Amino acid sequence: MEEEGRKLLEEGIRKKLISPGRGELSTFPNGTKVVFHYRTSLSDGTVLDDSRTMGGRSKPMELILGKKFKLAVWERILITMKQGEVAEFTCDTKHTALYPLVSQSLRNISVGKDPLEGQRHCCGIAQIHSHHSSGHKDLDHLQANPQPLVFAIEMLQVLPPGSFQLDMWAMTDKEKLDAVPQIHEEGNALFKEGKIKEAKEKYYNAISCLKNLQMKEHPGDEGWLRLDQMITPLLLNYCQCQLLQGHYYEVIEHCSSLVFKYEDNLKAYYKRGKAHAAVWNEKEARADFAKVVALDPSLEASVNKELKALEERLRSKKQEEKGRYKGLFDFNTLPAAATTG
């Protein structure tokens, strides 16, 4: 331990042990997953980030060692810790210059992102440019005035390679492609069990994975089209979950993107028709349901059932509005007009 402490000091890192861990120190081969809580502070004690409160929730950080995480010093200090250990590391400026970029990404991740609009995970860090404002005054100040930082780390878990399922952002392209069918099936199984939220999360992850791979292809090329064909059924399943959760405008948006590319996608028209009907877009709903019947006449009975339900809802809405405004223009109920003299 003394030898390791001396090496850290030579590298500009001072370690202060708060609570010893348990067991033996891992060898930390590449691919090891470490799960830990962290608190980042300035030298004067000002706290910048705390994984226990970031985004209004307590969510530990997870890293796969050997994946070239942007803040290299974290990997350096984590490999000196046992599971269960708590320690503080004061790191010289040469190790902390990139922290504002990392923090900006982690803060964004903590509030979550739509998989169809962007990435939630750490691979997004590379897309941040230092000459742009981070949107956080404390990070902008730190970026303009680099300084030492103190990282308080609690090591929660050390998981050897192969003992856990990789997160999407940590996978190679081949691993992502191989994982999608399994994730799709897991989503389907959850959907059949009525676990809509959990199923949607599975479809979410699979779509994100394929979108990430598709970004590396030229639109319209064979590879791009092949990935798009894989995305389509996942997106339709995602929309079905959204329908059940009442997120109708998102369903309309996603299904519109599908029918723009695939004019004969019957399921996209059907789901979009149901979403339009739910938000009182009668004309659009009827047009989509008509397209469904044109593509597959055998679905006419199902479509008629949807149209009947729409008509009943519209009739009820009109009756409700009629009752609400009844008497508004009934002159027998109006007070006598004031006279002038």
Short mmCIF file of C-alpha atoms in Angstrom, two decimals:
data_model
loop_
_atom_site.label_atom_id
_atom_site.label_comp_id
_atom_site.label_asym_id
_atom_site.label_seq_id
_atom_site.Cartn_x
_atom_site.Cartn_y
_atom_site.Cartn_z
CA MET A 1 0.00 0.00 0.00
CA GLU A 2 2.86 2.37 0.83
CA GLU A 3 4.46 1.64 -2.53
CA GLU A 4 1.19 2.37 -4.33
CA GLY A 5 0.78 5.61 -2.38
CA ARG A 6 4.27 6.69 -3.37
CA LYS A 7 3.55 6.00 -7.04
CA LEU A 8 0.36 8.05 -6.84
CA LEU A 9 2.21 10.98 -5.26
CA GLU A 10 4.76 10.90 -8.06
CA GLU A 11 1.87 11.13 -10.51
CA GLY A 12 0.32 14.12 -8.73
CA ILE A 13 -2.37 12.19 -6.85
CA ARG A 14 -2.74 12.14 -3.06
CA LYS A 15 -4.87 9.36 -1.57
CA LYS A 16 -6.55 9.58 1.84
CA LEU A 17 -8.11 6.34 3.08
CA ILE A 18 -11.45 6.94 4.83
CA SER A 19 -12.65 3.36 5.28
CA PRO A 20 -10.81 0.16 4.30
CA GLY A 21 -12.49 -2.24 1.95
CA ARG A 22 -12.82 -5.98 2.21
CA GLY A 23 -11.06 -8.92 0.63
CA GLU A 24 -8.09 -8.75 -1.69
CA LEU A 25 -7.35 -6.00 -4.19
CA SER A 26 -8.51 -6.99 -7.68
CA THR A 27 -6.05 -7.22 -10.55
CA PHE A 28 -8.54 -5.16 -12.63
CA PRO A 29 -8.04 -6.71 -16.10
CA ASN A 30 -9.47 -4.77 -19.05
CA GLY A 31 -13.22 -5.32 -19.21
CA THR A 32 -13.68 -5.19 -15.43
CA LYS A 33 -16.81 -3.29 -14.42
CA VAL A 34 -16.54 -0.98 -11.42
CA VAL A 35 -19.61 0.50 -9.74
CA PHE A 36 -19.02 3.43 -7.41
CA HIS A 37 -20.42 6.59 -5.89
CA TYR A 38 -18.39 9.77 -6.29
CA ARG A 39 -18.40 13.31 -5.00
CA THR A 40 -16.31 15.93 -6.78
CA SER A 41 -15.16 19.02 -4.89
CA LEU A 42 -12.88 22.00 -5.32
CA SER A 43 -9.94 22.32 -2.95
CA ASP A 44 -11.98 24.74 -0.80
CA GLY A 45 -14.69 22.12 -0.27
CA THR A 46 -17.21 23.45 -2.82
CA VAL A 47 -19.08 20.43 -4.18
CA LEU A 48 -19.49 20.26 -7.95
CA ASP A 49 -21.15 16.87 -8.39
CA ASP A 50 -22.44 14.08 -6.19
CA SER A 51 -23.74 10.85 -7.70
CA ARG A 52 -26.07 10.42 -4.72
CA THR A 53 -28.01 13.56 -5.59
CA MET A 54 -27.34 14.22 -9.28
CA GLY A 55 -30.54 14.46 -11.31
CA GLY A 56 -32.59 14.22 -8.14
CA ARG A 57 -31.76 10.57 -7.54
CA SER A 58 -29.03 8.37 -6.15
CA LYS A 59 -27.46 6.48 -9.04
CA PRO A 60 -23.91 5.12 -8.86
CA MET A 61 -21.44 5.53 -11.68
CA GLU A 62 -20.44 2.51 -13.75
CA LEU A 63 -17.22 2.19 -15.74
CA ILE A 64 -15.80 -0.58 -17.90
CA LEU A 65 -12.03 -0.42 -17.49
CA GLY A 66 -9.96 -0.34 -20.66
CA LYS A 67 -12.60 1.51 -22.72
CA LYS A 68 -10.59 4.77 -22.67
CA PHE A 69 -12.97 6.81 -20.55
CA LYS A 70 -12.40 10.52 -21.10
CA LEU A 71 -11.30 11.17 -17.51
CA ALA A 72 -8.35 8.80 -17.36
CA VAL A 73 -7.50 9.63 -13.75
CA TRP A 74 -10.67 7.88 -12.56
CA GLU A 75 -9.43 4.58 -13.94
CA ARG A 76 -6.04 5.22 -12.31
CA ILE A 77 -7.46 5.78 -8.82
CA LEU A 78 -10.16 3.10 -8.98
CA ILE A 79 -7.64 0.32 -9.51
CA THR A 80 -6.11 1.17 -6.10
CA MET A 81 -9.38 0.44 -4.26
CA LYS A 82 -10.93 -2.67 -2.74
CA GLN A 83 -14.62 -3.40 -2.86
CA GLY A 84 -16.33 -1.48 -0.06
CA GLU A 85 -13.45 0.97 0.32
CA VAL A 86 -14.02 4.70 0.75
CA ALA A 87 -11.19 7.12 -0.08
CA GLU A 88 -10.46 10.70 -1.14
CA PHE A 89 -8.12 11.50 -4.00
CA THR A 90 -6.72 15.01 -4.51
CA CYS A 91 -5.63 15.20 -8.14
CA ASP A 92 -3.37 17.82 -9.70
CA THR A 93 -4.64 20.04 -12.51
CA LYS A 94 -2.97 17.94 -15.22
CA HIS A 95 -5.48 15.17 -14.37
CA THR A 96 -8.60 17.33 -14.10
CA ALA A 97 -8.59 19.59 -17.18
CA LEU A 98 -11.27 17.49 -18.91
CA TYR A 99 -13.56 17.22 -15.90
CA PRO A 100 -15.96 20.01 -17.05
CA LEU A 101 -16.65 18.06 -20.25
CA VAL A 102 -17.19 14.83 -18.35
CA SER A 103 -19.41 16.52 -15.77
CA GLN A 104 -21.54 18.18 -18.44
CA SER A 105 -22.19 14.81 -20.05
CA LEU A 106 -22.91 13.07 -16.75
CA ARG A 107 -25.33 15.80 -15.70
CA ASN A 108 -27.18 15.41 -18.99
CA ILE A 109 -27.22 11.64 -18.63
CA SER A 110 -28.67 11.92 -15.13
CA VAL A 111 -31.91 13.43 -16.49
CA GLY A 112 -32.26 10.85 -19.28
CA LYS A 113 -32.70 11.25 -23.04
CA ASP A 114 -35.06 9.90 -25.71
CA PRO A 115 -33.12 7.12 -27.56
CA LEU A 116 -34.47 8.36 -30.85
CA GLU A 117 -33.03 11.84 -30.30
CA GLY A 118 -29.58 11.09 -28.86
CA GLN A 119 -27.35 9.05 -26.69
CA ARG A 120 -27.66 8.81 -22.91
CA HIS A 121 -24.28 7.27 -22.19
CA CYS A 122 -20.70 8.28 -21.92
CA CYS A 123 -19.86 7.89 -25.61
CA GLY A 124 -21.56 11.30 -26.07
CA ILE A 125 -18.69 12.99 -24.26
CA ALA A 126 -16.59 13.06 -27.41
CA GLN A 127 -19.24 15.20 -29.09
CA ILE A 128 -18.80 18.11 -26.64
CA HIS A 129 -16.48 20.91 -27.75
CA SER A 130 -14.53 22.89 -25.21
CA HIS A 131 -15.11 26.28 -26.84
CA HIS A 132 -18.87 26.04 -26.25
CA SER A 133 -20.55 26.96 -22.99
CA SER A 134 -21.56 23.92 -20.98
CA GLY A 135 -24.74 25.60 -19.77
CA HIS A 136 -23.46 25.39 -16.18
CA LYS A 137 -21.73 28.41 -14.65
CA ASP A 138 -19.60 26.35 -12.27
CA LEU A 139 -18.30 24.15 -15.08
CA ASP A 140 -17.64 27.14 -17.35
CA HIS A 141 -15.63 28.75 -14.53
CA LEU A 142 -13.69 25.54 -13.94
CA GLN A 143 -12.98 25.16 -17.63
CA ALA A 144 -11.63 28.71 -17.79
CA ASN A 145 -9.66 28.23 -14.55
CA PRO A 146 -8.35 24.63 -14.38
CA GLN A 147 -7.45 23.56 -10.84
CA PRO A 148 -6.93 20.48 -8.65
CA LEU A 149 -10.04 18.51 -7.71
CA VAL A 150 -10.90 16.18 -4.86
CA PHE A 151 -12.75 12.96 -5.71
CA ALA A 152 -14.40 11.14 -2.81
CA ILE A 153 -15.02 7.58 -4.02
CA GLU A 154 -16.97 4.70 -2.49
CA MET A 155 -16.26 1.47 -4.35
CA LEU A 156 -19.50 -0.52 -4.40
CA GLN A 157 -18.75 -3.41 -6.75
CA VAL A 158 -15.89 -4.86 -8.75
CA LEU A 159 -17.21 -7.25 -11.42
CA PRO A 160 -14.74 -9.32 -13.47
CA PRO A 161 -15.13 -9.54 -17.26
CA GLY A 162 -17.87 -11.94 -18.37
CA SER A 163 -19.80 -11.76 -15.07
CA PHE A 164 -22.24 -9.07 -16.24
CA GLN A 165 -24.14 -7.89 -19.31
CA LEU A 166 -22.45 -4.95 -20.98
CA ASP A 167 -24.29 -1.65 -21.30
CA MET A 168 -24.85 -0.60 -24.90
CA TRP A 169 -22.32 2.23 -24.84
CA ALA A 170 -19.59 -0.14 -23.65
CA MET A 171 -20.11 -2.73 -26.41
CA THR A 172 -18.19 -3.16 -29.63
CA ASP A 173 -20.19 -2.86 -32.85
CA LYS A 174 -20.36 -6.65 -33.16
CA GLU A 175 -21.49 -7.03 -29.55
CA LYS A 176 -24.24 -4.48 -30.12
CA LEU A 177 -25.48 -6.21 -33.24
CA ASP A 178 -25.43 -9.62 -31.56
CA ALA A 179 -27.28 -8.33 -28.49
CA VAL A 180 -30.25 -6.76 -30.30
CA PRO A 181 -32.26 -9.96 -31.04
CA GLN A 182 -32.04 -11.04 -27.40
CA ILE A 183 -33.08 -7.60 -26.13
CA HIS A 184 -35.97 -7.62 -28.62
CA GLU A 185 -37.17 -10.97 -27.28
CA GLU A 186 -36.83 -9.78 -23.68
CA GLY A 187 -38.99 -6.77 -24.58
CA ASN A 188 -41.62 -8.98 -26.17
CA ALA A 189 -41.73 -11.26 -23.13
CA LEU A 190 -42.17 -8.29 -20.80
CA PHE A 191 -44.93 -6.89 -23.02
CA LYS A 192 -46.84 -10.19 -22.90
CA GLU A 193 -46.59 -10.07 -19.10
CA GLY A 194 -48.18 -6.63 -19.13
CA LYS A 195 -44.96 -4.90 -18.01
CA ILE A 196 -45.27 -2.07 -20.50
CA LYS A 197 -42.76 0.32 -18.94
CA GLU A 198 -40.07 -2.35 -18.74
CA ALA A 199 -40.78 -3.57 -22.27
CA LYS A 200 -40.52 -0.04 -23.62
CA GLU A 201 -37.11 0.33 -21.95
CA LYS A 202 -35.89 -2.81 -23.74
CA TYR A 203 -37.07 -1.51 -27.12
CA TYR A 204 -35.51 1.85 -26.19
CA ASN A 205 -32.11 0.23 -25.65
CA ALA A 206 -32.24 -1.85 -28.81
CA ILE A 207 -33.23 1.13 -30.95
CA SER A 208 -30.42 3.23 -29.45
CA CYS A 209 -27.96 0.49 -30.24
CA LEU A 210 -28.99 0.19 -33.88
CA LYS A 211 -29.21 3.96 -34.34
CA ASN A 212 -25.64 4.23 -33.09
CA LEU A 213 -24.49 1.67 -35.66
CA GLN A 214 -26.57 3.30 -38.41
CA MET A 215 -24.83 6.64 -37.84
CA LYS A 216 -21.65 5.01 -39.12
CA GLU A 217 -23.29 4.11 -42.44
CA HIS A 218 -24.12 6.34 -45.38
CA PRO A 219 -27.92 6.87 -45.64
CA GLY A 220 -29.39 4.66 -48.35
CA ASP A 221 -26.44 2.28 -48.53
CA GLU A 222 -26.98 -1.44 -48.06
CA GLY A 223 -25.69 -1.46 -44.48
CA TRP A 224 -27.85 1.52 -43.54
CA LEU A 225 -30.97 -0.07 -45.05
CA ARG A 226 -30.31 -3.39 -43.34
CA LEU A 227 -30.10 -1.67 -39.95
CA ASP A 228 -33.21 0.36 -40.72
CA GLN A 229 -35.12 -2.83 -41.41
CA MET A 230 -34.08 -4.04 -37.95
CA ILE A 231 -35.10 -0.74 -36.33
CA THR A 232 -38.60 -0.70 -37.88
CA PRO A 233 -40.25 -3.54 -35.89
CA LEU A 234 -38.61 -2.30 -32.70
CA LEU A 235 -39.93 1.19 -33.33
CA LEU A 236 -43.42 -0.18 -33.94
CA ASN A 237 -43.26 -2.09 -30.65
CA TYR A 238 -42.01 1.06 -28.94
CA CYS A 239 -44.99 2.95 -30.39
CA GLN A 240 -47.40 0.30 -29.14
CA CYS A 241 -46.07 0.86 -25.63
CA GLN A 242 -46.43 4.61 -26.12
CA LEU A 243 -50.02 4.13 -27.25
CA LEU A 244 -50.85 2.18 -24.11
CA GLN A 245 -49.22 4.88 -21.98
CA GLY A 246 -51.15 7.66 -23.72
CA HIS A 247 -48.18 9.31 -25.46
CA TYR A 248 -50.15 9.84 -28.66
CA TYR A 249 -48.19 12.67 -30.26
CA GLU A 250 -44.94 10.71 -30.04
CA VAL A 251 -46.68 7.79 -31.76
CA ILE A 252 -47.84 10.12 -34.55
CA GLU A 253 -44.32 11.49 -34.97
CA HIS A 254 -42.56 8.11 -35.08
CA CYS A 255 -45.15 6.42 -37.30
CA SER A 256 -45.06 9.37 -39.69
CA SER A 257 -41.31 8.88 -40.05
CA LEU A 258 -41.93 5.23 -40.90
CA VAL A 259 -44.63 5.78 -43.53
CA PHE A 260 -42.47 8.49 -45.10
CA LYS A 261 -39.84 5.83 -45.77
CA TYR A 262 -42.11 2.80 -46.16
CA GLU A 263 -45.40 3.76 -47.77
CA ASP A 264 -46.84 0.24 -47.39
CA ASN A 265 -46.16 -0.15 -43.65
CA LEU A 266 -49.61 -1.18 -42.56
CA LYS A 267 -48.83 -1.32 -38.83
CA ALA A 268 -47.50 2.24 -38.86
CA TYR A 269 -50.71 3.52 -40.47
CA TYR A 270 -52.84 1.55 -38.00
CA LYS A 271 -51.01 2.81 -34.90
CA ARG A 272 -50.93 6.35 -36.22
CA GLY A 273 -54.67 6.15 -36.95
CA LYS A 274 -55.34 5.08 -33.35
CA ALA A 275 -53.18 7.92 -32.05
CA HIS A 276 -54.92 10.49 -34.26
CA ALA A 277 -58.29 9.20 -33.06
CA ALA A 278 -57.19 9.56 -29.44
CA VAL A 279 -56.37 13.25 -29.91
CA TRP A 280 -59.55 14.06 -31.91
CA ASN A 281 -57.84 14.29 -35.32
CA GLU A 282 -60.87 12.78 -37.09
CA LYS A 283 -59.84 13.53 -40.67
CA GLU A 284 -56.32 12.17 -40.20
CA ALA A 285 -57.55 9.08 -38.36
CA ARG A 286 -60.04 8.24 -41.12
CA ALA A 287 -57.35 8.69 -43.78
CA ASP A 288 -54.97 6.33 -41.96
CA PHE A 289 -57.65 3.68 -41.38
CA ALA A 290 -58.67 3.91 -45.05
CA LYS A 291 -55.05 3.26 -46.00
CA VAL A 292 -54.99 0.22 -43.72
CA VAL A 293 -58.02 -1.29 -45.48
CA ALA A 294 -56.52 -0.50 -48.88
CA LEU A 295 -53.34 -2.35 -47.93
CA ASP A 296 -55.15 -5.29 -46.32
CA PRO A 297 -58.92 -5.61 -46.91
CA SER A 298 -59.09 -8.44 -44.36
CA LEU A 299 -58.68 -5.81 -41.63
CA GLU A 300 -61.89 -3.98 -42.57
CA ALA A 301 -63.77 -5.37 -39.56
CA SER A 302 -61.05 -4.22 -37.16
CA VAL A 303 -60.95 -0.80 -38.79
CA ASN A 304 -64.74 -0.47 -38.63
CA LYS A 305 -64.55 -1.21 -34.92
CA GLU A 306 -62.01 1.60 -34.46
CA LEU A 307 -64.12 3.99 -36.54
CA LYS A 308 -67.25 3.15 -34.57
CA ALA A 309 -65.39 3.85 -31.32
CA LEU A 310 -64.16 7.15 -32.76
CA GLU A 311 -67.67 8.17 -33.82
CA GLU A 312 -69.05 7.36 -30.37
CA ARG A 313 -66.34 9.43 -28.70
CA LEU A 314 -67.00 12.34 -31.06
CA ARG A 315 -70.74 12.11 -30.40
CA SER A 316 -70.16 12.11 -26.63
CA LYS A 317 -67.83 15.07 -26.97
CA LYS A 318 -70.44 17.05 -28.91
CA GLN A 319 -73.10 16.23 -26.33
CA GLU A 320 -70.78 17.33 -23.55
CA GLU A 321 -70.00 20.59 -25.29
CA LYS A 322 -73.68 21.18 -26.02
CA GLY A 323 -74.50 20.73 -22.34
CA ARG A 324 -71.65 22.95 -21.26
CA TYR A 325 -72.82 25.87 -23.37
CA LYS A 326 -76.54 25.31 -22.94
CA GLY A 327 -78.20 28.47 -21.71
CA LEU A 328 -75.28 30.67 -22.69
CA PHE A 329 -77.47 32.34 -25.31
CA ASP A 330 -80.82 31.65 -23.63
CA PHE A 331 -82.20 35.20 -23.24
CA ASN A 332 -84.83 34.01 -20.76
CA THR A 333 -82.03 33.35 -18.25
CA LEU A 334 -80.23 36.67 -18.75
CA PRO A 335 -80.67 39.41 -16.10
CA ALA A 336 -82.72 42.45 -17.10
CA ALA A 337 -80.66 45.09 -18.82
CA ALA A 338 -79.88 48.22 -16.81
CA THR A 339 -81.80 51.30 -17.84
CA THR A 340 -80.36 54.72 -18.31
CA GLY A 341 -82.05 57.86 -17.27
#
